[in-house]
Every structure is written in C-alpha cells, then in structure tokens.
Coordinates of C-alpha atoms in Angstrom, one line a residue:
Chain A
X18 CA 88.4 96.9 81.4
X19 CA 86.5 96.6 78.0
X20 CA 85.6 99.9 76.3
X21 CA 81.8 98.7 76.1
X22 CA 81.8 98.1 80.1
X23 CA 83.6 101.8 80.8
X24 CA 80.8 103.3 78.7
X25 CA 78.2 101.5 80.8
X26 CA 79.7 102.2 83.8
X27 CA 80.1 106.0 83.3
X28 CA 76.3 106.0 82.3
X29 CA 75.2 104.1 85.3
X30 CA 77.1 106.9 87.3
X31 CA 75.5 109.6 85.6
X32 CA 72.1 108.1 86.1
X33 CA 72.8 108.1 89.9
X34 CA 73.4 111.8 89.6
X35 CA 77.2 112.1 89.5
X36 CA 78.0 115.3 87.2
X37 CA 81.6 115.4 87.0
X38 CA 83.7 112.3 86.0
X39 CA 87.3 111.8 85.4
X40 CA 86.7 109.1 82.7
X41 CA 90.1 108.6 81.0
X42 CA 93.7 109.3 81.6
X43 CA 95.6 110.7 78.1
X44 CA 98.6 108.7 78.8
X45 CA 100.9 106.8 76.4
X46 CA 99.4 103.6 75.4
X47 CA 102.7 101.8 75.7
X48 CA 102.9 102.4 79.3
X49 CA 99.2 102.3 80.4
X50 CA 97.5 100.3 77.7
X51 CA 94.2 100.1 79.7
X52 CA 93.7 103.8 78.7
X53 CA 94.3 103.2 75.0
X54 CA 90.6 103.7 74.4
X55 CA 90.7 107.3 76.2
X56 CA 89.1 109.2 73.2
X57 CA 86.4 106.8 72.5
X58 CA 85.5 106.7 76.3
X59 CA 85.4 110.7 76.2
X60 CA 83.0 110.6 73.0
X61 CA 80.7 108.6 74.9
X62 CA 80.7 110.6 77.9
X63 CA 80.0 113.7 76.0
X64 CA 76.7 112.3 74.9
X65 CA 75.4 112.6 78.7
X66 CA 73.8 116.1 79.0
X67 CA 75.3 118.3 81.7
X68 CA 78.2 116.0 82.5
X69 CA 81.6 117.5 82.9
X70 CA 83.9 115.2 81.1
X71 CA 87.3 115.3 82.8
X72 CA 90.6 113.6 81.8
X73 CA 94.0 113.1 83.3
X74 CA 96.7 114.5 81.5
X75 CA 100.3 114.4 82.6
X76 CA 102.0 116.5 80.0
X77 CA 101.2 118.7 76.8
X78 CA 101.0 115.8 74.4
X79 CA 98.3 114.3 76.3
X80 CA 96.4 117.7 76.8
X81 CA 96.7 118.0 73.1
X82 CA 94.9 114.4 72.5
X83 CA 92.4 115.3 75.3
X84 CA 91.5 118.5 73.9
X85 CA 91.0 117.1 70.4
X86 CA 88.7 114.7 72.0
X87 CA 86.6 117.4 73.4
X88 CA 86.7 117.0 77.2
X89 CA 85.6 119.8 79.3
X90 CA 88.3 119.9 81.9
X91 CA 91.9 118.8 82.4
X92 CA 93.2 117.5 85.6
X93 CA 97.2 117.7 85.9
X94 CA 99.1 115.7 88.5
X95 CA 101.7 117.7 89.9
X96 CA 103.8 116.1 92.6
X97 CA 104.8 118.0 95.8
X98 CA 107.4 115.1 96.4
X99 CA 110.7 115.7 94.4
X100 CA 111.0 111.9 94.4
X101 CA 107.3 111.1 93.3
X102 CA 107.7 113.7 90.5
X103 CA 110.7 111.9 89.0
X104 CA 108.9 108.3 89.3
X105 CA 105.4 109.5 88.0
X106 CA 106.1 111.9 85.3
X107 CA 109.8 111.6 84.9
X108 CA 110.2 115.5 85.2
X109 CA 111.5 117.4 88.3
X110 CA 109.0 119.5 89.8
X111 CA 110.3 122.9 88.1
X112 CA 110.2 120.8 84.9
X113 CA 106.6 120.0 85.5
X114 CA 105.6 123.5 86.3
X115 CA 107.0 124.5 82.8
X116 CA 104.8 121.5 81.5
X117 CA 101.8 123.1 83.0
X118 CA 102.6 126.4 81.5
X119 CA 102.9 124.7 78.1
X120 CA 99.2 122.8 78.7
X121 CA 97.6 126.3 79.8
X122 CA 99.1 127.9 76.7
X123 CA 97.9 124.9 74.4
X124 CA 94.2 125.3 75.9
X125 CA 94.1 129.1 75.6
X126 CA 95.1 128.8 72.0
X127 CA 92.9 126.0 71.1
X128 CA 90.2 125.5 73.3
X129 CA 89.8 128.4 75.7
X130 CA 86.5 127.4 77.3
X131 CA 88.3 124.2 78.9
X132 CA 88.8 124.3 82.6
X133 CA 92.0 123.2 84.0
X134 CA 92.7 122.0 87.6
X135 CA 95.9 120.6 89.0
X136 CA 95.8 117.8 91.9
X137 CA 98.9 118.1 94.0
X138 CA 100.1 114.5 94.4
X139 CA 101.7 113.4 97.7
X140 CA 100.7 116.4 99.2
X141 CA 100.5 114.7 102.7
X142 CA 103.6 112.5 102.5
X143 CA 105.3 110.2 100.2
X144 CA 106.1 106.5 100.2
X145 CA 109.4 107.4 98.5
X146 CA 110.8 110.2 100.2
X147 CA 108.7 110.3 103.4
X148 CA 107.6 113.8 104.7
X149 CA 106.8 116.3 102.1
X150 CA 107.2 119.9 103.9
X151 CA 104.0 121.6 103.8
X152 CA 105.8 124.8 102.5
X153 CA 106.7 123.1 99.3
X154 CA 103.1 121.7 98.9
X155 CA 101.8 125.3 99.2
X156 CA 104.6 126.8 97.1
X157 CA 103.9 124.1 94.3
X158 CA 100.1 124.9 94.5
X159 CA 101.1 128.9 94.1
X160 CA 103.2 128.0 91.1
X161 CA 100.5 126.1 89.3
X162 CA 98.3 129.3 89.9
X163 CA 100.7 131.3 88.5
X164 CA 101.0 129.2 85.5
X165 CA 97.4 129.7 84.8
X166 CA 95.6 126.9 86.1
X167 CA 91.9 127.7 87.6
X168 CA 91.8 125.2 90.6
X169 CA 94.5 123.6 92.6
X170 CA 93.5 120.4 94.8
X171 CA 95.5 118.6 97.3
X172 CA 95.9 114.7 96.8
X173 CA 96.9 112.2 99.5
X174 CA 98.1 109.7 96.8
X175 CA 99.8 107.5 99.5
X176 CA 97.0 107.4 102.3
X177 CA 99.4 109.1 104.8
X178 CA 97.2 112.1 105.6
X179 CA 95.7 112.7 108.9
X180 CA 92.5 115.1 109.8
X181 CA 94.7 117.7 111.6
X182 CA 97.2 117.9 108.8
X183 CA 94.1 118.0 106.1
X184 CA 92.7 121.0 107.9
X185 CA 95.9 122.8 108.4
X186 CA 96.9 122.2 104.8
X187 CA 93.6 123.1 103.3
X188 CA 93.5 126.2 105.5
X189 CA 96.9 127.3 104.2
X190 CA 95.9 126.5 100.6
X191 CA 93.0 128.9 100.9
X192 CA 94.9 131.5 102.3
X193 CA 97.4 131.3 99.6
X194 CA 95.4 131.1 96.4
X195 CA 91.7 131.8 97.7
X196 CA 88.9 130.5 95.6
X197 CA 91.2 128.7 93.5
X198 CA 91.4 126.2 96.2
X199 CA 90.0 122.8 94.8
X200 CA 89.3 119.5 95.6
X201 CA 90.3 116.9 98.3
X202 CA 91.5 113.7 96.8
X203 CA 91.9 111.2 99.7
X204 CA 92.7 107.6 99.9
X205 CA 91.6 105.0 102.4
X206 CA 94.8 103.1 102.5
X207 CA 95.1 103.3 106.5
X208 CA 91.3 103.7 106.9
X209 CA 91.3 107.4 107.6
X210 CA 89.8 108.4 104.3
X211 CA 86.4 109.7 105.3
X212 CA 87.6 111.2 108.4
X213 CA 90.0 113.1 106.1
X214 CA 87.2 114.1 103.9
X215 CA 85.2 115.4 106.6
X216 CA 88.1 117.4 108.0
X217 CA 88.4 118.7 104.6
X218 CA 84.6 119.8 104.4
X219 CA 85.1 121.4 107.8
X220 CA 87.4 123.6 106.0
X221 CA 85.1 124.5 103.1
X222 CA 86.0 122.2 100.6
X223 CA 83.0 121.1 98.6
X224 CA 84.8 118.9 95.8
X225 CA 85.7 115.4 96.7
X226 CA 87.7 112.9 94.5
X227 CA 86.5 109.4 95.2
X228 CA 86.1 106.1 93.2
X229 CA 83.2 103.6 93.0
X230 CA 84.4 100.5 95.0
X231 CA 87.4 102.2 96.2
X232 CA 89.2 101.3 92.9
X233 CA 92.5 103.0 92.3
X234 CA 96.1 103.6 93.5
X235 CA 99.0 105.0 91.7
X236 CA 101.1 102.7 89.5
X237 CA 104.2 104.8 90.3
X238 CA 103.6 105.3 94.1
X239 CA 104.5 102.0 95.6
X240 CA 102.0 100.8 98.3
X241 CA 99.5 103.3 97.2
X242 CA 96.1 101.7 97.3
X243 CA 92.5 102.4 96.8
X244 CA 90.6 105.9 96.7
X245 CA 88.0 106.7 99.1
X246 CA 84.9 104.6 98.3
X247 CA 82.2 107.0 96.6
X248 CA 79.3 104.8 98.0
X249 CA 80.6 105.4 101.6
X250 CA 81.5 109.2 101.2
X251 CA 78.0 109.9 99.7
X252 CA 76.2 108.0 102.4
X253 CA 78.4 109.8 105.0
X254 CA 77.3 113.5 103.5
X255 CA 73.8 112.5 102.6
X256 CA 73.2 111.1 106.3
X257 CA 74.7 114.4 107.4
X258 CA 72.2 116.3 105.4
X259 CA 74.8 117.6 103.0
X260 CA 73.0 117.1 99.9
X261 CA 75.4 115.6 97.1
X262 CA 73.0 115.3 94.1
X263 CA 73.4 111.5 94.0
X264 CA 71.1 109.0 94.4
X265 CA 72.8 106.2 96.8
X266 CA 70.7 103.4 95.7
X267 CA 71.5 104.1 92.1
X268 CA 75.3 104.6 93.0
X269 CA 75.3 101.3 94.6
X270 CA 73.6 99.7 91.4
X271 CA 76.5 101.3 89.3
X272 CA 78.6 98.7 90.9
X273 CA 77.2 96.2 88.4
X274 CA 78.8 97.5 85.5
X275 CA 82.1 97.8 87.1
X276 CA 82.2 94.3 88.3
X277 CA 81.1 93.1 85.1
X278 CA 84.0 94.9 83.4
X279 CA 86.6 93.9 86.0
X280 CA 85.7 90.4 87.0
X281 CA 87.7 89.2 90.2
X282 CA 88.8 92.7 91.0
X283 CA 88.1 93.4 94.9
X284 CA 85.4 95.9 94.9
X285 CA 85.4 97.7 98.4
X286 CA 82.5 99.7 100.2
X287 CA 81.3 99.2 103.9
X288 CA 77.8 100.9 103.1
X289 CA 76.9 98.6 100.1
X290 CA 78.0 95.4 102.3
X291 CA 75.9 96.5 105.1
X292 CA 73.2 98.1 103.3
X293 CA 71.5 101.4 104.1
X294 CA 70.2 102.1 107.8
X295 CA 66.6 101.1 108.5
X296 CA 64.3 104.0 107.5
X297 CA 67.0 105.8 105.7
X298 CA 65.9 108.6 103.6
X299 CA 68.2 111.0 101.6
X300 CA 67.7 114.7 101.8
X301 CA 67.1 114.8 98.2
X302 CA 64.4 112.3 98.4
X303 CA 62.6 114.0 101.2
X304 CA 62.6 117.6 99.6
Chain B
X27 CA 88.6 82.1 123.2
X28 CA 90.5 79.7 125.5
X29 CA 91.1 81.8 129.0
X30 CA 94.8 81.6 128.8
X31 CA 94.6 83.6 125.4
X32 CA 92.3 86.1 126.8
X33 CA 94.9 86.6 129.5
X34 CA 97.8 87.0 127.0
X35 CA 95.9 89.4 124.9
X36 CA 94.9 91.6 127.9
X37 CA 98.7 91.5 128.7
X38 CA 99.7 92.4 125.5
X39 CA 97.3 95.3 125.4
X40 CA 98.5 96.6 128.6
X41 CA 102.2 96.3 127.5
X42 CA 101.1 98.5 124.6
X43 CA 100.0 101.3 127.0
X44 CA 96.4 100.4 127.2
X45 CA 95.3 101.5 130.6
X46 CA 91.6 100.8 130.8
X47 CA 90.1 97.7 129.5
X48 CA 86.4 96.1 129.5
X49 CA 88.0 92.7 130.2
X50 CA 84.7 90.6 130.5
X51 CA 81.0 90.6 130.7
X52 CA 79.2 89.5 133.7
X53 CA 76.2 88.0 132.0
X54 CA 74.3 84.5 132.7
X55 CA 76.8 81.7 131.3
X56 CA 74.0 79.7 129.8
X57 CA 73.2 82.7 127.3
X58 CA 76.8 83.6 126.4
X59 CA 79.2 80.8 127.6
X60 CA 82.2 82.6 126.3
X61 CA 82.1 84.8 129.1
X62 CA 81.9 82.0 131.7
X63 CA 85.6 82.7 133.0
X64 CA 84.9 86.4 133.7
X65 CA 86.0 86.3 137.2
X66 CA 89.2 84.4 136.4
X67 CA 89.9 87.1 133.5
X68 CA 89.3 89.9 136.1
X69 CA 91.7 88.3 138.5
X70 CA 94.4 88.3 136.0
X71 CA 93.7 91.7 134.8
X72 CA 94.1 93.1 138.5
X73 CA 97.7 91.9 138.7
X74 CA 98.4 94.7 135.9
X75 CA 99.4 97.8 137.9
X76 CA 97.8 100.9 137.1
X77 CA 95.4 99.0 134.6
X78 CA 91.6 100.1 135.2
X79 CA 89.9 96.7 135.0
X80 CA 86.3 97.2 133.7
X81 CA 83.6 95.0 133.2
X82 CA 80.2 95.0 131.4
X83 CA 76.9 94.3 133.7
X84 CA 73.7 94.0 132.3
X85 CA 72.0 93.8 135.8
X86 CA 72.3 93.6 139.6
X87 CA 73.2 89.9 139.7
X88 CA 75.9 90.6 137.0
X89 CA 77.3 93.7 139.2
X90 CA 77.2 91.7 142.3
X91 CA 79.7 89.1 140.7
X92 CA 81.7 91.7 139.1
X93 CA 82.1 93.6 142.4
X94 CA 82.8 90.3 144.2
X95 CA 85.5 89.7 141.7
X96 CA 87.2 93.0 142.3
X97 CA 86.7 95.2 139.3
X98 CA 87.5 98.9 139.3
X99 CA 84.7 100.1 137.0
X100 CA 81.3 98.8 135.8
X101 CA 79.7 99.7 132.5
X102 CA 76.1 99.1 132.0
X103 CA 74.5 99.0 128.5
X104 CA 71.1 101.0 128.8
X105 CA 69.3 101.3 125.4
X106 CA 67.9 104.5 124.2
X107 CA 65.6 102.6 121.9
X108 CA 62.6 100.6 123.5
X109 CA 62.7 97.8 121.0
X110 CA 66.7 97.3 121.7
X111 CA 66.2 97.6 125.4
X112 CA 63.6 94.6 125.4
X113 CA 65.9 92.5 123.1
X114 CA 69.0 93.2 124.7
X115 CA 68.2 93.0 128.4
X116 CA 64.5 91.9 128.3
X117 CA 63.6 95.0 130.2
X118 CA 61.7 98.3 129.3
X119 CA 63.7 101.4 129.5
X120 CA 62.2 102.3 132.6
X121 CA 62.7 99.0 134.2
X122 CA 66.4 99.3 133.0
X123 CA 66.7 102.8 134.9
X124 CA 65.5 101.0 138.1
X125 CA 68.1 98.2 137.6
X126 CA 70.8 101.0 137.3
X127 CA 69.6 102.2 140.5
X128 CA 70.0 98.9 142.1
X129 CA 73.6 98.6 140.9
X130 CA 74.4 102.0 142.1
X131 CA 72.7 101.0 145.7
X132 CA 74.9 97.7 145.5
X133 CA 77.9 99.5 144.7
X134 CA 77.6 102.1 147.3
X135 CA 76.9 99.7 150.2
X136 CA 79.7 97.1 149.0
X137 CA 82.4 98.9 147.1
X138 CA 82.0 102.6 147.2
X139 CA 85.4 103.0 145.3
X140 CA 84.3 101.4 142.0
X141 CA 83.2 103.8 139.2
X142 CA 80.0 103.2 137.2
X143 CA 79.5 104.2 133.6
X144 CA 76.5 103.9 131.6
X145 CA 76.6 103.4 127.9
X146 CA 73.6 104.3 126.1
X147 CA 73.1 101.8 123.2
X148 CA 71.5 102.5 120.1
X149 CA 71.9 106.3 120.6
X150 CA 72.2 107.0 116.9
X151 CA 69.5 104.5 115.5
X152 CA 68.5 101.2 115.8
X153 CA 68.1 98.1 113.4
X154 CA 65.0 97.0 115.1
X155 CA 62.9 100.2 115.3
X156 CA 65.0 102.7 113.0
X157 CA 65.0 106.2 114.2
X158 CA 65.5 106.8 117.9
X159 CA 64.7 110.4 118.9
X160 CA 67.4 112.5 120.1
X161 CA 65.4 113.9 122.8
X162 CA 64.9 110.2 124.2
X163 CA 68.6 109.5 124.1
X164 CA 69.3 112.6 126.2
X165 CA 66.5 111.8 128.6
X166 CA 67.7 108.3 129.2
X167 CA 71.3 109.6 129.8
X168 CA 69.7 112.3 132.3
X169 CA 67.9 109.4 134.0
X170 CA 71.4 107.4 134.4
X171 CA 72.7 110.4 136.0
X172 CA 69.9 110.7 138.5
X173 CA 70.3 107.1 139.4
X174 CA 73.8 107.9 140.4
X175 CA 75.9 106.9 137.4
X176 CA 79.3 108.7 137.2
X177 CA 79.7 108.8 133.3
X178 CA 77.4 108.3 130.5
X179 CA 78.7 107.6 127.0
X180 CA 77.0 107.3 123.7
X181 CA 77.0 104.2 121.7
X182 CA 76.3 103.7 118.2
X183 CA 75.5 100.0 118.3
X184 CA 74.2 99.6 114.9
X185 CA 76.8 101.8 112.9
X186 CA 74.0 104.2 112.1
X187 CA 75.7 107.3 113.1
X188 CA 76.9 110.1 111.1
X189 CA 79.4 112.9 112.0
X190 CA 76.9 115.8 112.3
X191 CA 74.7 113.6 114.6
X192 CA 77.8 112.9 116.6
X193 CA 78.4 116.3 117.1
X194 CA 75.0 117.5 117.7
X195 CA 74.4 114.6 120.3
X196 CA 77.4 115.0 122.3
X197 CA 77.0 118.7 122.6
X198 CA 73.5 118.1 123.8
X199 CA 74.7 115.3 126.0
X200 CA 77.3 117.9 127.7
X201 CA 74.7 120.6 127.9
X202 CA 72.5 118.2 129.8
X203 CA 74.9 116.3 132.2
X204 CA 78.3 118.5 132.0
X205 CA 81.4 116.5 132.9
X206 CA 79.6 113.3 133.4
X207 CA 79.5 113.1 129.7
X208 CA 81.6 110.0 128.8
X209 CA 83.1 107.9 125.9
X210 CA 82.1 107.5 122.3
X211 CA 81.7 104.2 121.3
X212 CA 81.4 104.0 117.4
X213 CA 81.0 101.0 115.1
X214 CA 82.6 100.9 111.8
X215 CA 79.7 99.0 110.1
X216 CA 79.4 101.7 107.3
X217 CA 82.8 102.9 107.1
X218 CA 82.2 106.1 109.3
X219 CA 83.7 104.9 112.5
X220 CA 87.0 107.1 112.5
X221 CA 84.9 109.9 110.9
X222 CA 82.5 109.8 113.9
X223 CA 85.2 109.4 116.5
X224 CA 87.1 112.8 114.9
X225 CA 83.7 114.4 115.3
X226 CA 83.2 113.4 118.8
X227 CA 86.8 114.6 119.6
X228 CA 85.8 118.0 118.1
X229 CA 83.1 118.0 120.6
X230 CA 85.7 117.5 123.6
X231 CA 84.9 113.6 123.9
X232 CA 88.3 112.1 125.2
X233 CA 87.3 108.5 125.8
X234 CA 86.7 106.4 122.8
X235 CA 85.9 102.7 122.8
X236 CA 87.2 100.5 120.1
X237 CA 88.4 96.8 119.8
X238 CA 91.5 95.3 118.5
X239 CA 91.0 93.9 115.1
X240 CA 87.6 95.6 115.1
X241 CA 86.0 92.4 116.9
X242 CA 82.8 92.8 118.2
X243 CA 79.0 93.5 117.6
X244 CA 75.8 92.9 119.4
X245 CA 74.3 89.5 119.6
X246 CA 70.8 91.2 120.1
X247 CA 71.1 94.0 117.7
X248 CA 70.6 92.2 114.1
X249 CA 73.1 93.5 111.7
X250 CA 75.4 95.0 114.1
X251 CA 79.1 94.4 113.2
X252 CA 82.6 95.5 114.3
X253 CA 83.6 97.9 116.7
X254 CA 85.8 100.8 115.4
X255 CA 89.5 99.1 115.1
X256 CA 91.7 100.2 117.9
X257 CA 94.8 100.2 115.8
X258 CA 93.4 102.6 113.0
X259 CA 91.9 104.8 115.8
X260 CA 95.2 105.2 117.7
X261 CA 97.1 105.8 114.3
X262 CA 94.6 108.7 113.5
X263 CA 95.1 110.5 116.7
X264 CA 98.9 109.9 117.2
X265 CA 99.2 111.0 113.3
X266 CA 97.2 114.0 114.4
X267 CA 99.4 114.8 117.2
X268 CA 97.1 113.7 119.9
X269 CA 98.9 111.6 122.5
X270 CA 97.1 108.4 123.3
X271 CA 99.6 106.8 125.5
X272 CA 99.7 103.8 123.4
X273 CA 102.7 102.4 121.5
X274 CA 101.0 101.5 117.9
X275 CA 103.8 99.0 117.1
X276 CA 103.1 97.2 120.4
X277 CA 99.5 97.6 119.7
X278 CA 99.6 95.9 116.4
X279 CA 101.9 93.1 117.9
X280 CA 98.9 92.4 120.3
X281 CA 97.0 91.1 117.4
X282 CA 99.2 87.9 117.8
X283 CA 97.4 86.6 121.0
X284 CA 94.0 87.5 119.7
X285 CA 94.5 85.5 116.5
X286 CA 95.9 82.8 118.5
X287 CA 92.7 82.6 120.6
X288 CA 90.4 82.9 117.8
X289 CA 91.8 81.1 114.8
X290 CA 89.7 81.8 111.6
X291 CA 87.9 84.8 113.0
X292 CA 88.5 87.9 110.6
X293 CA 90.6 90.6 112.3
X294 CA 90.3 93.9 110.5
X295 CA 92.5 97.1 110.3
X296 CA 93.7 99.2 107.6
X297 CA 96.9 100.4 109.3
X298 CA 98.3 97.1 110.3
X299 CA 97.5 95.8 106.6
X300 CA 99.2 98.8 104.9
X301 CA 101.8 99.4 107.6
X302 CA 102.8 102.6 109.2
X303 CA 103.7 105.6 106.8
X304 CA 107.5 105.8 105.9
X305 CA 109.2 107.9 108.7
X306 CA 106.2 107.9 110.9
X307 CA 107.1 108.7 114.5
X308 CA 104.8 108.8 117.5
X309 CA 104.4 111.9 119.6
X310 CA 105.3 109.7 122.6
X311 CA 108.5 108.5 121.0
X312 CA 109.6 111.9 120.0
X313 CA 109.3 113.4 123.6

C-alpha cells in the first residue's frame, strides 16, 4: 500500500473516532518491505490529536526505531507456542522473554512515558504444533509482566479459539496478572470472531484488536487469515448499547482509502455489505 | 432443487447425526413452486429411523396437507411485526393467531401425537417497519401458547438481532412461557449469527435453527439473507465441549449433495473453507 494511502486511511479511522491504532510494524525491510515506511507513517499519525500511536516491534532493534520515531505505545508479539515462536521471531520463548526485558530497559532509559503491551500469540492453539497448553499461555503472560510489560493481551493468531476457552483463559489471565490483563485479539478464520469477542467482553475485556475489512493474517502462521472485521465488531457493540466512541457510518466510509490503497484485495464485512438495520441509531448519536 | 437431490441431502444430514430437520414447507405451489414436492420429500424423510420430520406450515390448509403426509412436527411462522405479518402470510397478527388455533384443532382431531411449534418471525426487528417492541414479541408468544402451541421460538428473520437483545428477550420469553420457550433462529446477515447463538445458549436455549451452507432467507422480508451456517454453529459448540450429536466431518461432506442440487448457488461457511483446527477432536469422538 502506498504511504499516502496509509496516511489517508489512518486519518479516516481517526475521523470515525478510533483513538488507538497500530499504525506500523518496525520489522526488517528486507523481510517485510511493505513496512519500510513505518517511521513516516508514525510521523503522520502523531499529527492527529488524542490518538494513541502504536507500533508492533518484534525485538529491541525494532523498538529502538519505533521509539526514535516517537510512538506512544509498543506492542510485542510473544508466542505461547514454542513452534510459532521459532517461526515468527526466530527465538525460543525464553529468548523472547529476554528480548522483552531488553525492550523494557530501552524504553525505561530513553522514553519512560511510552506504554508497552505484549500480545500472546497462538494463545488458543497453533497451526504448527496444534494444542497450546493453557498453563503455558498463563506462564508466558506472567513472565511478560515480570519483565516489565504494562499490559498483556491474548491473541488467537490462528482462528482456533472458541467462546468457552476465551472465557476460561481471560478469567485465568485476570486471576494471574489482575489489571494488567489486556486486549482480546481475535481472528475470524472459522467464523467465531465476534462470538469470541462477546465472550471476552463478558469476562471484562474492554480492548479489542480488529482490522478494517478484516484485513490481516500472519506471514509466519500457515493458514492464519483475517482479523475480526472492525465494522462488524463496532456494529455488534453499538447495537448492544456498548458505546465504542466510533461513528459506524464514518467507519464504513474509511473503507474507501483502504480499497484505493490495496486495489483487488478482498475487503470483508457483513454489516457494510448488508447495510445498517432500518432505523438504527448509535448510542453516541442518541445521547 | 430436484427432488432426488433433496432426498440425498436429507439422508446426508441424517448420516451426520442431525435428528430434527425442517424438510419442506407446505405452501401454495403457485407461489413457491420449489416446494411442490413437499409430500414426497416428507415420505423419504419418514424412512430414516429416529429423525423428527418437521414441516413449515403457514395456515390450516398447509397443516392439513403436512399431517396427511405424516410429519412428526409442524412449525408455524407467526410475525411479531404487523407489517411482516401482512407481507408474509397476508394476515394481521390477530388473524394469524386464529389460524394457529385452527391448526391446533386440526392436529388435536386428526393427529394428536404431532408436535406444534411457533417461530416468532421478525422478533428482533423488521426490514419493513424497523423496530418491533419487545412487549409485542412476548405478547404474540404468549398468544401462541394460549392457542395450544407446544413450543415457541424467536426468529431473527432480518438479521437485526444483537447479543444483549437476544439475552433479554429469551429471558423474558422463559419468564412468560417457561419450558415452552423454544428455538433460537438466527440469521448471519450482519455477521452476528454465532454471537447471537452463544448469547441464546447462555440463556438456556438448547435448540438452534441453522442451514447447511447458510442457505436461506425469506422471500417476503426484503434484505433478509442467509441463516446461521450449520457447519460453523456445530464447530462452535463442539469446540466449546457442548455435544451436538453431529459429526462435523460428515456434516461438511453433506455439502456435496446440496451443491449438486443447487449448482451455482453460493454456499457459505468459514469452517468448511478454513478446515478444522490441527488436532481437533470432537467430544463425541473422544468419548
């Protein structure tokens, strides 16, 4: 996607009311050339008042670049699956916890105001190794907190999660790390994305990762497909009376710059296709 | 769909473990010619031991034909929306309750062993009139019970429902009619189908209407699109450890006769497309 389209897309999401966006990944440009403009994209996003500008960083080198670019928040993918850890970041899980510690030290010494979250990848199962024991997920989450991370979320990288498991694991996460319990990052690979978000919401989760048009996946998790569709997620919560702060009509309009920047890429979303229900009014509009 | 394919399809669902199937609608052949073979389809289904053979009937004339064909169960669509009632069955809601009473009398006099359920259409909103007051939904449900119906379910004909509404309305339904509270019939029009089924399950609902490949809609509710996909619904429950009695691999195989009978028709389903998770084992297979 051309840099100009990324900027337009971020602005459109901001205009719809989104106030935290993972705008880029600071990863080696030779592996993921589509992220080579990360610093420029961050610079643009920093111009939008009140927006928390977040970037994904897989290691200290990426964190250093992201901090230099001025991000407000770092998100680190830490695999619960041993096999996915090697495939995704070329480190064992133990080596990755050491890396998290280095990122925290870097932040402490150079930009103490920056928040750090870890997202536990393959927390609900792994396409490479299959089952991921829940004890290991919780142990890795606790290790992240011990390493100095402010917030730990659980990611269903592979679309394996089910609502009973989501409830069980977020309950255990909260019991283990309390208020440092973070976002639910669900994929819709088997159609359960929204049901899993509902289950997480039932357990007190209030931060949800999603992507416009359901874009996404993971280049190093075979078979991983798109994230939960932001439009459908916002529709679900707003219809339930849970205020998201997002104007769903403007959110749907933000698909235009996305499609302009990625012509031919499939853009998903049931609510944008079906349209809003007759007479639908958002809580925020009624207030 | 040719009659022979319908029969093959029903047998394939039966072989997968499905034990209640709405096999046909007894409606005027001049309006819905695709249902002209209803009696023959019922005859085939009656040959499958242990299967509850159900048919939709919009009026006493249809009920009479369905009872003559030997069905085990009748399902009557009764609209909560005044506008949908006129469009779907050409009767006011009051006239439709009279019709329900006539169907019950017919059953009592000619086939007392046959069960009758009512499905309250547009219970969560209507594409014709918009909002449908919850008091009216509950009132119509209570009138169905007073008319002699054994079970009353709630149908989201238009795909307007959200999980909070589903919980609220099924709770009210159970408070009003107790154990006569029946199935959740959800559509996936805005992607919330499974989340709504999960919400209904939380409220104690144990019967779910769904269609293979998400086929369906309503010819008289503009904009109504497909039902919840049976394959994804069964995957969700089985993954949660809720035994459905259905073998999901055989269920996915039952798409073949469906596709043979309706070539070119889009057949939906995220789980069939993505495949089952690595190492996925159903409860029923582990027992």
